[in-house]
mmCIF file of C-alpha atoms and ligand atoms in Angstrom:
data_model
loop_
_atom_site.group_PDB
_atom_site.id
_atom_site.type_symbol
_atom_site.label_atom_id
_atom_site.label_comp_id
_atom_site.label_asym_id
_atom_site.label_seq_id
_atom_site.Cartn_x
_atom_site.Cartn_y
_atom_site.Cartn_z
ATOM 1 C CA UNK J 1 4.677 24.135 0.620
ATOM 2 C CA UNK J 2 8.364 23.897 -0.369
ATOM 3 C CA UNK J 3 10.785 21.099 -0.311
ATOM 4 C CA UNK J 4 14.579 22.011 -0.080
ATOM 5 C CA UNK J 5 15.088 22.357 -3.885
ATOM 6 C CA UNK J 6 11.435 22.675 -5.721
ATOM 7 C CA UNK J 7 8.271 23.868 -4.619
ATOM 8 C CA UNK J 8 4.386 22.576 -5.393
ATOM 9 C CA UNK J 9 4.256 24.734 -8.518
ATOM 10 C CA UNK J 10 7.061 23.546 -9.874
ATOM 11 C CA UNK J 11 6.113 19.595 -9.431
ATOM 12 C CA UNK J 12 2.775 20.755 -10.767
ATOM 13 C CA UNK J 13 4.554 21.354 -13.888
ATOM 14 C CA UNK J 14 6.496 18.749 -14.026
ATOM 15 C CA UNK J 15 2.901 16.834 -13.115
ATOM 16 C CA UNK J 16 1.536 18.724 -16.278
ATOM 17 C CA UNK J 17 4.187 17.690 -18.391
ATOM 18 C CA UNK J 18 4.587 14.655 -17.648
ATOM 19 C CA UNK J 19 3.199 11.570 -20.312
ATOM 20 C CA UNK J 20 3.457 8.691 -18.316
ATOM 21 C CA UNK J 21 3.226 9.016 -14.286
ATOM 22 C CA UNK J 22 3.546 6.101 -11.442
ATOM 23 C CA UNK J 23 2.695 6.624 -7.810
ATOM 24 C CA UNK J 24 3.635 4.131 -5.171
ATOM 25 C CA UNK J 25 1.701 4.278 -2.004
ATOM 26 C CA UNK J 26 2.346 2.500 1.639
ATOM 27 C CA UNK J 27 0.120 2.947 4.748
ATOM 28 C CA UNK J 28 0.546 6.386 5.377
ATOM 29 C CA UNK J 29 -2.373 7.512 2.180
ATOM 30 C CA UNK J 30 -4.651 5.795 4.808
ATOM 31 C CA UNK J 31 -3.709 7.248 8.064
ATOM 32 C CA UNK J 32 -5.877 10.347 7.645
ATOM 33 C CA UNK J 33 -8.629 8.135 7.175
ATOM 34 C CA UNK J 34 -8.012 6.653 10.490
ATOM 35 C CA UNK J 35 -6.262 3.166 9.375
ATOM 36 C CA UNK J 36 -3.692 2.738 12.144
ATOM 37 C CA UNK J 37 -0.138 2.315 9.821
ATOM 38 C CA UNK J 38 2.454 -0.397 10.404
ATOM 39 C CA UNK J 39 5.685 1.148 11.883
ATOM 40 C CA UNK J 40 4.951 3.546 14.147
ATOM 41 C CA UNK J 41 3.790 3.256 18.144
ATOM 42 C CA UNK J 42 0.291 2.574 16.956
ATOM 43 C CA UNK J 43 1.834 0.236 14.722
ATOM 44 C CA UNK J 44 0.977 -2.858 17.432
ATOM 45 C CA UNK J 45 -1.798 -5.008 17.987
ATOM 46 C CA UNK J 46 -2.550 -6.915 21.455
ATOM 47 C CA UNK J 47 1.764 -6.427 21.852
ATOM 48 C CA UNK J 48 2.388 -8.325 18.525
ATOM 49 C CA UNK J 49 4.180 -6.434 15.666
ATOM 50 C CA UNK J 50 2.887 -7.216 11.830
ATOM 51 C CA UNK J 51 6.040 -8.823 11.210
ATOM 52 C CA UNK J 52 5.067 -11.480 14.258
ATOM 53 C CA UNK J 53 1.825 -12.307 12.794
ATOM 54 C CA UNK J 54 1.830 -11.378 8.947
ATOM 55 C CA UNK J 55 3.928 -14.511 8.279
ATOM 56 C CA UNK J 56 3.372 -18.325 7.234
ATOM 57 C CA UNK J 57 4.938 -20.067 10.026
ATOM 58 C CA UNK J 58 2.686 -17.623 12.275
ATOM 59 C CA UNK J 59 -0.985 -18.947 10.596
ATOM 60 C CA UNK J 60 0.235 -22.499 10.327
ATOM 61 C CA UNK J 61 1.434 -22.194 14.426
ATOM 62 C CA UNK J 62 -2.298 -19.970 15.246
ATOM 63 C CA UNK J 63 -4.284 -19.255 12.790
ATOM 64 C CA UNK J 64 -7.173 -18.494 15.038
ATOM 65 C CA UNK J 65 -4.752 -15.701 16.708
ATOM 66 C CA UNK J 66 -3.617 -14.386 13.086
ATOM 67 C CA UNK J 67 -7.405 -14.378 11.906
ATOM 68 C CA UNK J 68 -8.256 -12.462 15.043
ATOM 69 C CA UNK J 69 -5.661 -9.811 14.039
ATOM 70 C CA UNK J 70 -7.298 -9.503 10.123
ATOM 71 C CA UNK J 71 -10.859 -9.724 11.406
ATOM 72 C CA UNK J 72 -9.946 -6.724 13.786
ATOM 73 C CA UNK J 73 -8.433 -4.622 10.840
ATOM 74 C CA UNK J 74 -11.175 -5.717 8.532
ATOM 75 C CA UNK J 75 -13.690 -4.533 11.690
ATOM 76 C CA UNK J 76 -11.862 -1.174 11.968
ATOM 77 C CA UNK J 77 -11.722 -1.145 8.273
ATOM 78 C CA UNK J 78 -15.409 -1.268 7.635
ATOM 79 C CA UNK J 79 -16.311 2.144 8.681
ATOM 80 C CA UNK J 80 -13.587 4.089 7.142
ATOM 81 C CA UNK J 81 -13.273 6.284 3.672
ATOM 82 C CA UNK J 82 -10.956 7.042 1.639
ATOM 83 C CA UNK J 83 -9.064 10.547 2.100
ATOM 84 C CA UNK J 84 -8.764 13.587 0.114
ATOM 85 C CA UNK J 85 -4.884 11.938 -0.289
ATOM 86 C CA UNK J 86 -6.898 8.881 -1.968
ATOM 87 C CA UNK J 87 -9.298 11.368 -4.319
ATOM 88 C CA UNK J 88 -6.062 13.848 -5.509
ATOM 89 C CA UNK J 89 -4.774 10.574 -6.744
ATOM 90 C CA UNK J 90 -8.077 9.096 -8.424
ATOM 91 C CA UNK J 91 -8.568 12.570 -9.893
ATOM 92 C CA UNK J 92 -4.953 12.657 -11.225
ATOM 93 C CA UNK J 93 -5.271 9.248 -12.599
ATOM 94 C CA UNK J 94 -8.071 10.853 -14.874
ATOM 95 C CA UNK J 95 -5.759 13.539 -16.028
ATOM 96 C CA UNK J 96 -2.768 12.153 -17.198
ATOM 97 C CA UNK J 97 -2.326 9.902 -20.537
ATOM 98 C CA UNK J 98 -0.415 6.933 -18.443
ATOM 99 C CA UNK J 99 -0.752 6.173 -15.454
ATOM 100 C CA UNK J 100 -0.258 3.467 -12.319
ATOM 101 C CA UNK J 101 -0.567 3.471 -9.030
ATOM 102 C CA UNK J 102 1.146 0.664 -7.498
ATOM 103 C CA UNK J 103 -0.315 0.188 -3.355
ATOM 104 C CA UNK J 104 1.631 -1.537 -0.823
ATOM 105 C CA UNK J 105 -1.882 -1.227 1.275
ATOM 106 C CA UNK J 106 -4.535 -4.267 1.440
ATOM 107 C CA UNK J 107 -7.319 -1.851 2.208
ATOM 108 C CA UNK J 108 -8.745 -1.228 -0.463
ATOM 109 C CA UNK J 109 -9.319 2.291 -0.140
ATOM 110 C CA UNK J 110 -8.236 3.633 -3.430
ATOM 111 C CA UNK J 111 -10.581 1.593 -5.209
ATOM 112 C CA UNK J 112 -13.128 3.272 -3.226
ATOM 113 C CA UNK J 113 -11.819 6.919 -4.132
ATOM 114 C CA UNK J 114 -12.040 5.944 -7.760
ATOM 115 C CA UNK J 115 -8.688 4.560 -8.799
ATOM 116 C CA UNK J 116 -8.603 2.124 -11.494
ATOM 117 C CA UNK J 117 -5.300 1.102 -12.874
ATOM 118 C CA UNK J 118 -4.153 -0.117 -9.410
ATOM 119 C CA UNK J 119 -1.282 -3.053 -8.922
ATOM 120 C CA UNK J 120 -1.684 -4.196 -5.353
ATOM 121 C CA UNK J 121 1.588 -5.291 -4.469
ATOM 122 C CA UNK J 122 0.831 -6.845 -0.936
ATOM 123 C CA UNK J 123 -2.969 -8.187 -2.006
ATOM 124 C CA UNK J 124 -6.378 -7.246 -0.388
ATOM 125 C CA UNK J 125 -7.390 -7.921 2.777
ATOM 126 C CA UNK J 126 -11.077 -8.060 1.508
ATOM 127 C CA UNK J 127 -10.044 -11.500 -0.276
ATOM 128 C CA UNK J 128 -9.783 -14.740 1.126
ATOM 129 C CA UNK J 129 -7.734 -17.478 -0.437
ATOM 130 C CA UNK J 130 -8.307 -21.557 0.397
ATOM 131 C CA UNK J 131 -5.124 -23.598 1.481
ATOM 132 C CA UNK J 132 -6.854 -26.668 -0.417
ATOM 133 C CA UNK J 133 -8.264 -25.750 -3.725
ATOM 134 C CA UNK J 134 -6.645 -22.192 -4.304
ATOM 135 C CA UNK J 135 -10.053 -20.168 -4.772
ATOM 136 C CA UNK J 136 -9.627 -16.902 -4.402
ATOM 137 C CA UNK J 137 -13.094 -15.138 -3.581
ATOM 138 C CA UNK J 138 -14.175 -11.546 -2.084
ATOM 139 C CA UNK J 139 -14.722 -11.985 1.452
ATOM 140 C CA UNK J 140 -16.481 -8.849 3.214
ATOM 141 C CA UNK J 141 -17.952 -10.693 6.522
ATOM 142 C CA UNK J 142 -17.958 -8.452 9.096
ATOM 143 C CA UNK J 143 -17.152 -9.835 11.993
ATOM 144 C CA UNK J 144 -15.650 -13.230 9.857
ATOM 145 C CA UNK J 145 -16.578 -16.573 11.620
ATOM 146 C CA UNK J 146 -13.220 -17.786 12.942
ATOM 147 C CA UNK J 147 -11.858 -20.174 11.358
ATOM 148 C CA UNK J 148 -13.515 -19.838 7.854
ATOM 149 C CA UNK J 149 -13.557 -22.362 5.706
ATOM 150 C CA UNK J 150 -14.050 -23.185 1.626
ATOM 151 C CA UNK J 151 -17.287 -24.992 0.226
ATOM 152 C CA UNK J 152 -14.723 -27.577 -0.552
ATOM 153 C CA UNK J 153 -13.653 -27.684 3.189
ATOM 154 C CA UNK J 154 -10.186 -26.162 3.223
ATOM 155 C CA UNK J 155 -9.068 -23.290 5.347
ATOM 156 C CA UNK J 156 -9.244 -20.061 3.929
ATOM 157 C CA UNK J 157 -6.285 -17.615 4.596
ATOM 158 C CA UNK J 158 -6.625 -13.639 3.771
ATOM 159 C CA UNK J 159 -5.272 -13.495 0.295
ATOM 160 C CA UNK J 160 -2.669 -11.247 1.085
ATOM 161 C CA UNK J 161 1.577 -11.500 0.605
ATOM 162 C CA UNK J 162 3.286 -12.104 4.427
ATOM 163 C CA UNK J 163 6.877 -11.616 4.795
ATOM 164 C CA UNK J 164 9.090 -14.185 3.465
ATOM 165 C CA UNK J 165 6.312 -15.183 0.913
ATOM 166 C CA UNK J 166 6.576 -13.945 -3.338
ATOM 167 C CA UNK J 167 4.782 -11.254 -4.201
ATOM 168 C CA UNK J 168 3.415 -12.276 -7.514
ATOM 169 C CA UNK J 169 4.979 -12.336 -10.875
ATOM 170 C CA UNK J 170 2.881 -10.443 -12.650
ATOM 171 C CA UNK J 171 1.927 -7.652 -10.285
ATOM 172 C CA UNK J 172 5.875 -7.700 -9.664
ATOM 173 C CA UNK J 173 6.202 -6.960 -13.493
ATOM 174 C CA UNK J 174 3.747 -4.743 -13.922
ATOM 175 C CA UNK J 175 5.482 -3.020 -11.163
ATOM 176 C CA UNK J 176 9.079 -2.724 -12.593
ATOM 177 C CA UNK J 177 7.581 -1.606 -16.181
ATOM 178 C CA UNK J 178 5.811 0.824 -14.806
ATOM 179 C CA UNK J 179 8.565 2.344 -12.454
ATOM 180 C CA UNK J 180 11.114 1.786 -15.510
ATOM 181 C CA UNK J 181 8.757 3.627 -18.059
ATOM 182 C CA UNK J 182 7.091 7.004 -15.898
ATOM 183 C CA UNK J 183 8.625 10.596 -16.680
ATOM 184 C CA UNK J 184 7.318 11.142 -12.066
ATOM 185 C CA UNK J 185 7.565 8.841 -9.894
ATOM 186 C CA UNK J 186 5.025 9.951 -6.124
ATOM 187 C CA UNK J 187 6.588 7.881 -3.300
ATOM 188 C CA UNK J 188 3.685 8.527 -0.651
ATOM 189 C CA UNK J 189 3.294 7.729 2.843
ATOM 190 C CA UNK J 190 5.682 4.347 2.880
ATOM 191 C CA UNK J 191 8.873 4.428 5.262
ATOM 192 C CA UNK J 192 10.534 2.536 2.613
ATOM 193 C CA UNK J 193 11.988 -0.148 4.744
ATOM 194 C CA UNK J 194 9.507 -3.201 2.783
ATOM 195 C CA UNK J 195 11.508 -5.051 -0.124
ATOM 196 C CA UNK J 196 10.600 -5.020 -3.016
ATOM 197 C CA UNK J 197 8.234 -2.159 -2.824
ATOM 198 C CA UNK J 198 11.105 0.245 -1.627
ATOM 199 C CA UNK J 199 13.255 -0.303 -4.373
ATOM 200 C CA UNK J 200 10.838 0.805 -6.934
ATOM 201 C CA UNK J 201 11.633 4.533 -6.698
ATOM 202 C CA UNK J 202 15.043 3.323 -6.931
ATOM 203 C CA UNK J 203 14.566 1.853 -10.378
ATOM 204 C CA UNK J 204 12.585 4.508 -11.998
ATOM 205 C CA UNK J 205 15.346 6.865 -10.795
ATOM 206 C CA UNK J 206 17.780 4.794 -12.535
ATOM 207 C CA UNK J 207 15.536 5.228 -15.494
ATOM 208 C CA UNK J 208 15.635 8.901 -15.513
ATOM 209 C CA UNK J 209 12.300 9.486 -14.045
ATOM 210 C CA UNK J 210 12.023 12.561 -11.403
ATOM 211 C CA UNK J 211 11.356 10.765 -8.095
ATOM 212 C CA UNK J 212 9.084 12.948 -5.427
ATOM 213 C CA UNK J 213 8.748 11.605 -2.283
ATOM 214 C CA UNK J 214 5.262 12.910 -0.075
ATOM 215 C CA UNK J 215 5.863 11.601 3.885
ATOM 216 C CA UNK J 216 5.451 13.645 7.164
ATOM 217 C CA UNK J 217 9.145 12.769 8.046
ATOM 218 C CA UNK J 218 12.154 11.941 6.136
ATOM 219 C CA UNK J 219 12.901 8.077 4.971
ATOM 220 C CA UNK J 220 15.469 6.021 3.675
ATOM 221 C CA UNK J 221 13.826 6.949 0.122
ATOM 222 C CA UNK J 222 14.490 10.467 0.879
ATOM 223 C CA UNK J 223 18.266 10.844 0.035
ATOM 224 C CA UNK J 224 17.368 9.528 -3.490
ATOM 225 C CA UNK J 225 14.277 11.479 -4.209
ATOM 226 C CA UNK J 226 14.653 14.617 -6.241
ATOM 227 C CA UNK J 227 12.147 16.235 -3.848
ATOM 228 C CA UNK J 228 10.421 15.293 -0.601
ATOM 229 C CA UNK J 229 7.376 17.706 0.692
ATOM 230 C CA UNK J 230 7.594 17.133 4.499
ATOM 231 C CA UNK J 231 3.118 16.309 5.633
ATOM 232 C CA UNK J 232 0.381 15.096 5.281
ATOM 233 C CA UNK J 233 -0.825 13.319 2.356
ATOM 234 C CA UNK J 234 -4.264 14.693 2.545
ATOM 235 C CA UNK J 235 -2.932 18.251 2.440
ATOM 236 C CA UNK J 236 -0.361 17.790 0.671
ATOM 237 C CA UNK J 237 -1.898 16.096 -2.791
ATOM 238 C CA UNK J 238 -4.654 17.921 -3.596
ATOM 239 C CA UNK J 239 -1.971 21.249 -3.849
ATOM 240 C CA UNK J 240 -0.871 19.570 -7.134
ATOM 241 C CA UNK J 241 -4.858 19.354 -8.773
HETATM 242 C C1 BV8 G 301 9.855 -11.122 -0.376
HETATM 243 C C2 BV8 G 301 0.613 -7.423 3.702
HETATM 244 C C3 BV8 G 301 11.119 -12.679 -1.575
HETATM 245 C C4 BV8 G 301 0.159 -8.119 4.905
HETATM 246 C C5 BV8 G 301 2.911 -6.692 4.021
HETATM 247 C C6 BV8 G 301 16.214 -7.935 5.405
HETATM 248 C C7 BV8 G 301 16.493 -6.819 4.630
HETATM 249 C C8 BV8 G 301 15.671 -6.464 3.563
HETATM 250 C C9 BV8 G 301 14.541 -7.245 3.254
HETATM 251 C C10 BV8 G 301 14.268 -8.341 4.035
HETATM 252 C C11 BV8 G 301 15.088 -8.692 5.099
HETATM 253 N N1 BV8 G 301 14.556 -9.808 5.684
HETATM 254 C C12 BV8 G 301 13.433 -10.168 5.015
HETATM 255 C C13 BV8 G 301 13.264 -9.297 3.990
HETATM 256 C C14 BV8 G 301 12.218 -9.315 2.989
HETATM 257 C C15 BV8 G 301 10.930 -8.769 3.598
HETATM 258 C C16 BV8 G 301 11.138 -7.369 4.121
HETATM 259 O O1 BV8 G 301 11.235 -6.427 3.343
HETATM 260 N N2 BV8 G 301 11.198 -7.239 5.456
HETATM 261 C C17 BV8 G 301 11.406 -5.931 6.037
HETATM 262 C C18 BV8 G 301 10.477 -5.764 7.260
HETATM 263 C C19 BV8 G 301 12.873 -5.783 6.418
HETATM 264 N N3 BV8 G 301 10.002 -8.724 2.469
HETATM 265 C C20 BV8 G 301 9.281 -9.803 2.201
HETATM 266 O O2 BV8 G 301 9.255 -10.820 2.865
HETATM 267 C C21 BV8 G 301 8.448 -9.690 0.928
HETATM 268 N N4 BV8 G 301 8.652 -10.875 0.151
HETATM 269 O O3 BV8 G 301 10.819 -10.432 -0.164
HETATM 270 O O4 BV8 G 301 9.862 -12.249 -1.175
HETATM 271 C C22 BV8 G 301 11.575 -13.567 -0.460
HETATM 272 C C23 BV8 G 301 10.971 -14.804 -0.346
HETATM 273 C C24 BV8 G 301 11.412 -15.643 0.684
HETATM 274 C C25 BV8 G 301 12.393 -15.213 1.591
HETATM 275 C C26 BV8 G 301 12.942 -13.914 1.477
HETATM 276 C C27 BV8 G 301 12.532 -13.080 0.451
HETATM 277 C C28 BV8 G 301 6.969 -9.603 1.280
HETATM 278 C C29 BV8 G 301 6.708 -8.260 1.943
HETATM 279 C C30 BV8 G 301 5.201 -8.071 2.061
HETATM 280 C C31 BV8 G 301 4.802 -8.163 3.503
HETATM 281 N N5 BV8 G 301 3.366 -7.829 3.611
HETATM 282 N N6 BV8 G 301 1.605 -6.422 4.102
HETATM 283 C C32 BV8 G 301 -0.715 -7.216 5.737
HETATM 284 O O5 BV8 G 301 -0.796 -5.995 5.490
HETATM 285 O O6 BV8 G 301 -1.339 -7.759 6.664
HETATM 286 S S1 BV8 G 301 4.030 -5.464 4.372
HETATM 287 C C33 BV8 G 301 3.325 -4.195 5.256
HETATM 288 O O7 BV8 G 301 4.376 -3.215 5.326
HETATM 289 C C34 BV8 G 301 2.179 -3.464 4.561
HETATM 290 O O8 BV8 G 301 1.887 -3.946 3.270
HETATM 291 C C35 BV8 G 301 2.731 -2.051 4.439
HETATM 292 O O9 BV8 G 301 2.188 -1.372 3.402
HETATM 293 C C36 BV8 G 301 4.143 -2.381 4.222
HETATM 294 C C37 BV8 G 301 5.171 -1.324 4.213
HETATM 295 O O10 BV8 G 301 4.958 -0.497 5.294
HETATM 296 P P1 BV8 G 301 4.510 1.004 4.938
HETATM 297 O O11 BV8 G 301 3.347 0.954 3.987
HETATM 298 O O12 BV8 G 301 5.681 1.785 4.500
HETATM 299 O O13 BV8 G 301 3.930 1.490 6.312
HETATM 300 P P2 BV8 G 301 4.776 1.985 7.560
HETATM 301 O O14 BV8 G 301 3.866 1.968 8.745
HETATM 302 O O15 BV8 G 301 6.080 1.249 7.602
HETATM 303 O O16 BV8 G 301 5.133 3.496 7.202
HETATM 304 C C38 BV8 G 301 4.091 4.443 7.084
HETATM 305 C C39 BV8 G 301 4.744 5.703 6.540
HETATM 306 O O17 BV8 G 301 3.736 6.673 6.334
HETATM 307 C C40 BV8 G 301 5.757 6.291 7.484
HETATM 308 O O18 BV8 G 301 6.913 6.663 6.764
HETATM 309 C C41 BV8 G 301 5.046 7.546 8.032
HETATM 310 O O19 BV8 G 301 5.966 8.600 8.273
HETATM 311 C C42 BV8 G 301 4.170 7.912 6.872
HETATM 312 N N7 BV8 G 301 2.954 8.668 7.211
HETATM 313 C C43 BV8 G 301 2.182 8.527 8.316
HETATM 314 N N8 BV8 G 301 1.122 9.383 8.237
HETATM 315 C C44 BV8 G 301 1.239 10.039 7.050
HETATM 316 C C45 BV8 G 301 2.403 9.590 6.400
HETATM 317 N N9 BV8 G 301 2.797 10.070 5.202
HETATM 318 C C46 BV8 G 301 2.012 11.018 4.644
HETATM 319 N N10 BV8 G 301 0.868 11.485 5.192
HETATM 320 C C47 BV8 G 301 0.449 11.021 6.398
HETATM 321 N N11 BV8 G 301 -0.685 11.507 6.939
HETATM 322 ZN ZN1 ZN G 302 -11.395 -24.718 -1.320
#
């Protein structure tokens, strides 16, 4: 596998070299495990685009019609695994002194392949949030009784970041320290078009890390990356174990 100026072995080196590393995933890690990513012509559901529905104003307006939408991912969701994209990553979490791996994805997949230091940027759509009392509590119903609701009687949203809402300080934070401070930066699987996430690889560039972008097309990440291996994830990260 060779991108235009540095091939597998050489990232491997850098890889084995490197002290402190950061990888930043979006939804392509999971689309060899069959979750259906965001932008692309799969990237509807029932004609709606996530931008429609992943929103405030669109639960307050139907939140029956946005729950329909998470209960259906969280359906789908329920008999998938992890990828041999989402193990190379556990497994090089275990080899390298300091490491973070910073998900845009609510899918909780890498925790299931092992990861551990994991910021999740966007939230987990496994976790359900209450508009009333602010209790945040697993939720893993399968199908989940629309509308759910809190002991205390408020209506629970999925505890995940919609456009036009903060993500949270501290994962936000944690974020920027750990793209400032890592020798490697992975971008994987993310068209880069999401703010903040995308300009992550910009700031650990500006730090001096090496930036290496892993995406089965070129993005608008990939002018700034030092290298970009054009595939898949799942064939394309286990090269560097
Ligand atoms: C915020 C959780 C401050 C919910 C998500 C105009 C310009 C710039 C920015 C903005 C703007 N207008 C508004 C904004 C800000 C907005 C934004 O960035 N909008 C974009 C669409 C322009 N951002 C926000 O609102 C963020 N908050 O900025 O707060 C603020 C506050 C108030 C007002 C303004 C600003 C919050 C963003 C978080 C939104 N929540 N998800 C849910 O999931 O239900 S975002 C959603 O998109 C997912 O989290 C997803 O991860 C994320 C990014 O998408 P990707 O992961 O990159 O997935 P995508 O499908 O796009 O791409 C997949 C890639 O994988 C492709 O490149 C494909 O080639 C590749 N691929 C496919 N298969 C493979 C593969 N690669 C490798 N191997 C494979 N096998
Ligand atoms: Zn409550």
């Amino acid at each position: 596998m060779q991108s235009i100026k540095y091939s597998i072995q050489d990232i491997k080196e850098r890889l084995r070299n490197s002290k402190a590393v950061t990888i930043l995933t979006g939804a392509g890690i999971s689309a060899e495990s069959g979750v259906p990513i965001f932008r692309g012509k799969n990237g509807l559901w029932k004609n709606f685009r996530p931008e429609d529905l992943a929103t405030p104003e669109a639960f307050k307006r139907e939140p029956g019609l946005v729950w329909e939408w998470y209960d259906s991912r969280r359906q789908t969701l329920s008999r998938l695994k992890p990828n041999p994209g989402h193990f190379a990553i556990a497994e090089i979490e275990k080899r390298v002194k300091d490491f973070t791996l910073i998900t845009q994805n609510v899918d909780g997949l890498h925790q299931l392949a092992g990861s551990k230091n994991i910021i999740e940027l966007h939230g987990n759509i496994w976790r359900v949030r209450c508009l009333t009392c602010g209790k945040v509590a697993e939720n893993r119903d399968v199908p989940i009784k629309i509308l759910p609701f809190c002991e205390c009687g408020g209506l629970l949203r999925p505890d995940v970041v919609w456009f036009g809402e903060m993500l949270s300080d501290d994962n936000l934070t944690r974020a920027f320290v750990a793209s400032d401070n890592c020798d490697i930066m992975f971008v994987i699987g993310t068209s880069g078009v999401v703010h903040p996430a995308a300009s992550l690889a910009l700031r650990a560039k500006d730090e001096g890390a090496s930036v290496v972008e892993i995406n089965i097309e070129n993005t608008p990440l990939t002018a700034s990356a030092d290298a970009t291996f054009l595939g898949k994830a799942g064939e394309i990260l286990p090269q560097l174990l």
